Amino acid sequence: MRFSLIKFATMVRVLNVAEKNDAAKCIAEVMSRGTARKREGYSKFNKLYEFEYNVFNQNCNMTMTSVSGHLLGLDFVGQYRKWYSCNPVQLFETPVTKICPDNFIDIKRTLEREVKGCKYLVIWTDCDREGENIGFEIIQVCREAKPSIQVYRARFSEITPQAINRAIQNLVPPDQNVSDAVDVRTELDLRIGAAFTRFQTLRLQKVFPEVLSDQLISYGSCQFPTLGFVVERYKQVEAFIPEPFWKIKVTHFLDDVKAEFNWKRNRLFNYQACQVLYEQCTELPVATVTDVRSKSKNKWRPQALDTVELEKLASRKLRINAKETMKIAEKLYTNGFISYPRTETNIFPKELNLTTLVEDQTRDPNWGEFARGILQNGPHPRNGNKTDNAHPPIHPIKYTATLQGNEQKLYEFIVRHFLACVSQDAQGFETTVDIDITEEQFTASGLMIIGKNYLEVYPYERWNAKEIPVYNVGDKFEPSSIEMVSGETSAPPLLSEADLISLMDKHGIGTDATHAEHIETIKNRSYVGLRPDGRFVPGHLGMGLVEGYDSMGYEMSKPNLRANLENDLKLICEGKKNKDLALQEQISKYREVFIQACDQAMKLDEALAQYLGEATQFTATETSLPSVQSRVRPCPRCSQDMALKSKKDCKG
């Protein structure tokens, strides 16, 4: 035993760091085949797991531990963190620094202690932009403790023996470009958010003290366009004026089977014109069959599942909101039940063994028989056209029957979606009949379902058969009824969460990893509310903010500004744009918008007064922000900018 411990201590040591403790535990269990020894670190929430493993062409002493998401946070230096320290416009150029929050100091201490005895550092964070950035935070902390540490990146999309083994055998350098993109976005979000939030909070709390005295009125370059979508749709609904219309409807019963014929004109908005045509049809109510067409018709099975579709479908079909969906999906992933849930890919890679994944689901009493049916002809996925070249579509990794509640609902949905995707389209046969009544054309359709196929396992969609009588070209008959029916146009529906996510995705607002977060923010700030039917309505504060800023002419609630930033971030990731250049361009753009907004602040007051009541009278000095101090030179002690200030006696 003593010899074994000495051998373990003299082997080359490798520090492995995952993004969360659960992931570290599962990866360690896979790599050690369940023999990893656990010990404590400084943080009681982040354990250390030790085992031997052959890597770098030698047996190594592996230590697996974790962080808890981002280890470092970006903030302004020194006094600039205080709200009254400066005019908010200075926040666009004030120095910023990365610091470790107090609640993560123990995690940092653990890394600093462990890395000193290691030759290699392997990053096991999630393989997306945010994970890459967290990896570089880990690298920064470890290199400060041991500059000579050699760093590698493990890339994986699922926590399975095959994926983990493949990752450790194919270690790569971490991707600096991807991490740089996150740094740019983080710095911009800090500067933009802090400047606008301080400006509008400090001003509006004084202008509307009875309503907003204790309210944080936050601003974010993703948060605000998200609010803008809700306000825009609400205004469309409010401004909508229903318009009456009329149409002719024909029905015919034959052998107890009903056919409903729709007017090919669809509808008319002129009552008298429709009345004339209706009377024309009823005067000589004889229908002549002019055409009968029959053709095969398929209902397409769902495409491979990406993150945005998972959030939308879970919201629509399961009534689980996006935030809860991603929380559950991450837990399912960490426990090895599904693949990585943050992916923009809806194309299954050819090297992925779909047959094995389907075989694993044959054990289930509910969908096992359907899975066995797929195996007879092999899985044939319906792929989309998007890939992030990092992760496959979301799919089940391991069968389980131990889940409960929403975890079980979401896991079952992912399994059923996967099985539906790799099966066959539903097949049917459609018959269309056209008739003529005094030169007015009508049409009816019937559908016979030949094979439900994917619908057998996918209860979230329906396709109903519709029987109509048998007709032949030239047949004549007297309709059972000819009616002139009225209706009116309807407003578009208010946005659901799924609708909002679709708009954010379409216009490049946020990423699949942040959609839910931005929606939660505008809910928590009371900028929007959620009706019992799951539709969003803007609150008074949200309406006033959007109208106020839009009246300034910049349309800040529109997605253009943020979408431009997201495009820059993509170029940085691809190595096509310098991060410093992109950062300065964006800072300059938003700084100009901020200055103009401050100059036109009265428009914000006026817009909000429509919803919050009369604005409090004030003088310029009461609402003015700290003046911009001219810079002199950096302080020789703390390196922060020094500024000239007048003495209280005004003598120097």
Tab-separated table of N, CA and C in Angstrom, residues 252 254 261 286-293 432-437 441-442 469-477:
chain	number	residue	atom	x	y	z
A	252	HIS	N	-72.278	19.381	-49.250
A	252	HIS	CA	-72.987	18.337	-49.984
A	252	HIS	C	-72.868	17.018	-49.227
A	254	LEU	N	-73.499	12.958	-49.379
A	254	LEU	CA	-73.720	11.835	-50.289
A	254	LEU	C	-73.355	10.565	-49.548
A	261	PHE	N	-67.198	22.523	-49.519
A	261	PHE	CA	-66.502	23.172	-50.627
A	261	PHE	C	-66.215	24.634	-50.275
A	286	VAL	N	-77.042	24.163	-59.184
A	286	VAL	CA	-76.563	22.894	-59.715
A	286	VAL	C	-75.045	22.958	-59.836
A	287	ALA	N	-74.381	22.012	-59.171
A	287	ALA	CA	-72.913	21.977	-59.193
A	287	ALA	C	-72.446	20.956	-60.217
A	288	THR	N	-71.413	21.319	-60.957
A	288	THR	CA	-70.807	20.418	-61.938
A	288	THR	C	-69.367	20.157	-61.528
A	289	VAL	N	-68.996	18.885	-61.437
A	289	VAL	CA	-67.618	18.523	-61.068
A	289	VAL	C	-66.717	18.786	-62.266
A	290	THR	N	-65.778	19.693	-62.116
A	290	THR	CA	-64.899	20.080	-63.228
A	290	THR	C	-63.541	19.400	-63.179
A	291	ASP	N	-63.133	18.924	-62.005
A	291	ASP	CA	-61.809	18.287	-61.919
A	291	ASP	C	-61.742	17.450	-60.653
A	292	VAL	N	-61.087	16.309	-60.769
A	292	VAL	CA	-60.814	15.445	-59.614
A	292	VAL	C	-59.333	15.071	-59.678
A	293	ARG	N	-58.570	15.431	-58.649
A	293	ARG	CA	-57.128	15.153	-58.637
A	293	ARG	C	-56.780	14.341	-57.388
A	432	THR	N	-58.594	15.991	-54.336
A	432	THR	CA	-59.134	17.351	-54.426
A	432	THR	C	-60.200	17.383	-55.524
A	433	VAL	N	-61.365	17.939	-55.197
A	433	VAL	CA	-62.500	18.003	-56.129
A	433	VAL	C	-62.864	19.459	-56.360
A	434	ASP	N	-62.911	19.853	-57.648
A	434	ASP	CA	-63.338	21.204	-58.008
A	434	ASP	C	-64.736	21.148	-58.622
A	435	ILE	N	-65.584	22.133	-58.239
A	435	ILE	CA	-66.935	22.201	-58.814
A	435	ILE	C	-67.214	23.622	-59.316
A	436	ASP	N	-68.192	23.707	-60.176
A	436	ASP	CA	-68.618	24.990	-60.730
A	436	ASP	C	-70.112	25.173	-60.491
A	437	ILE	N	-70.484	26.331	-59.958
A	437	ILE	CA	-71.898	26.693	-59.796
A	437	ILE	C	-72.059	28.075	-60.419
A	441	GLN	N	-66.303	29.125	-58.717
A	441	GLN	CA	-65.511	27.920	-58.496
A	441	GLN	C	-65.357	27.627	-56.999
A	442	PHE	N	-65.502	26.337	-56.670
A	442	PHE	CA	-65.348	25.881	-55.285
A	442	PHE	C	-64.477	24.621	-55.278
A	469	PRO	N	-67.077	12.298	-50.264
A	469	PRO	CA	-67.698	11.344	-51.190
A	469	PRO	C	-66.847	11.144	-52.443
A	470	VAL	N	-67.158	10.101	-53.188
A	470	VAL	CA	-66.469	9.819	-54.452
A	470	VAL	C	-67.153	10.609	-55.561
A	471	TYR	N	-66.372	11.394	-56.301
A	471	TYR	CA	-66.903	12.185	-57.417
A	471	TYR	C	-66.125	11.841	-58.686
A	472	ASN	N	-66.794	12.048	-59.817
A	472	ASN	CA	-66.153	11.894	-61.120
A	472	ASN	C	-66.372	13.172	-61.923
A	473	VAL	N	-65.420	13.475	-62.801
A	473	VAL	CA	-65.546	14.666	-63.640
A	473	VAL	C	-66.827	14.570	-64.472
A	474	GLY	N	-67.596	15.656	-64.480
A	474	GLY	CA	-68.853	15.695	-65.219
A	474	GLY	C	-70.073	15.423	-64.369
A	475	ASP	N	-69.872	14.869	-63.156
A	475	ASP	CA	-71.011	14.635	-62.266
A	475	ASP	C	-71.703	15.965	-61.961
A	476	LYS	N	-73.047	15.885	-61.850
A	476	LYS	CA	-73.830	17.057	-61.465
A	476	LYS	C	-74.639	16.711	-60.218
A	477	PHE	N	-74.756	17.674	-59.330
A	477	PHE	CA	-75.543	17.440	-58.120
A	477	PHE	C	-76.053	18.767	-57.581
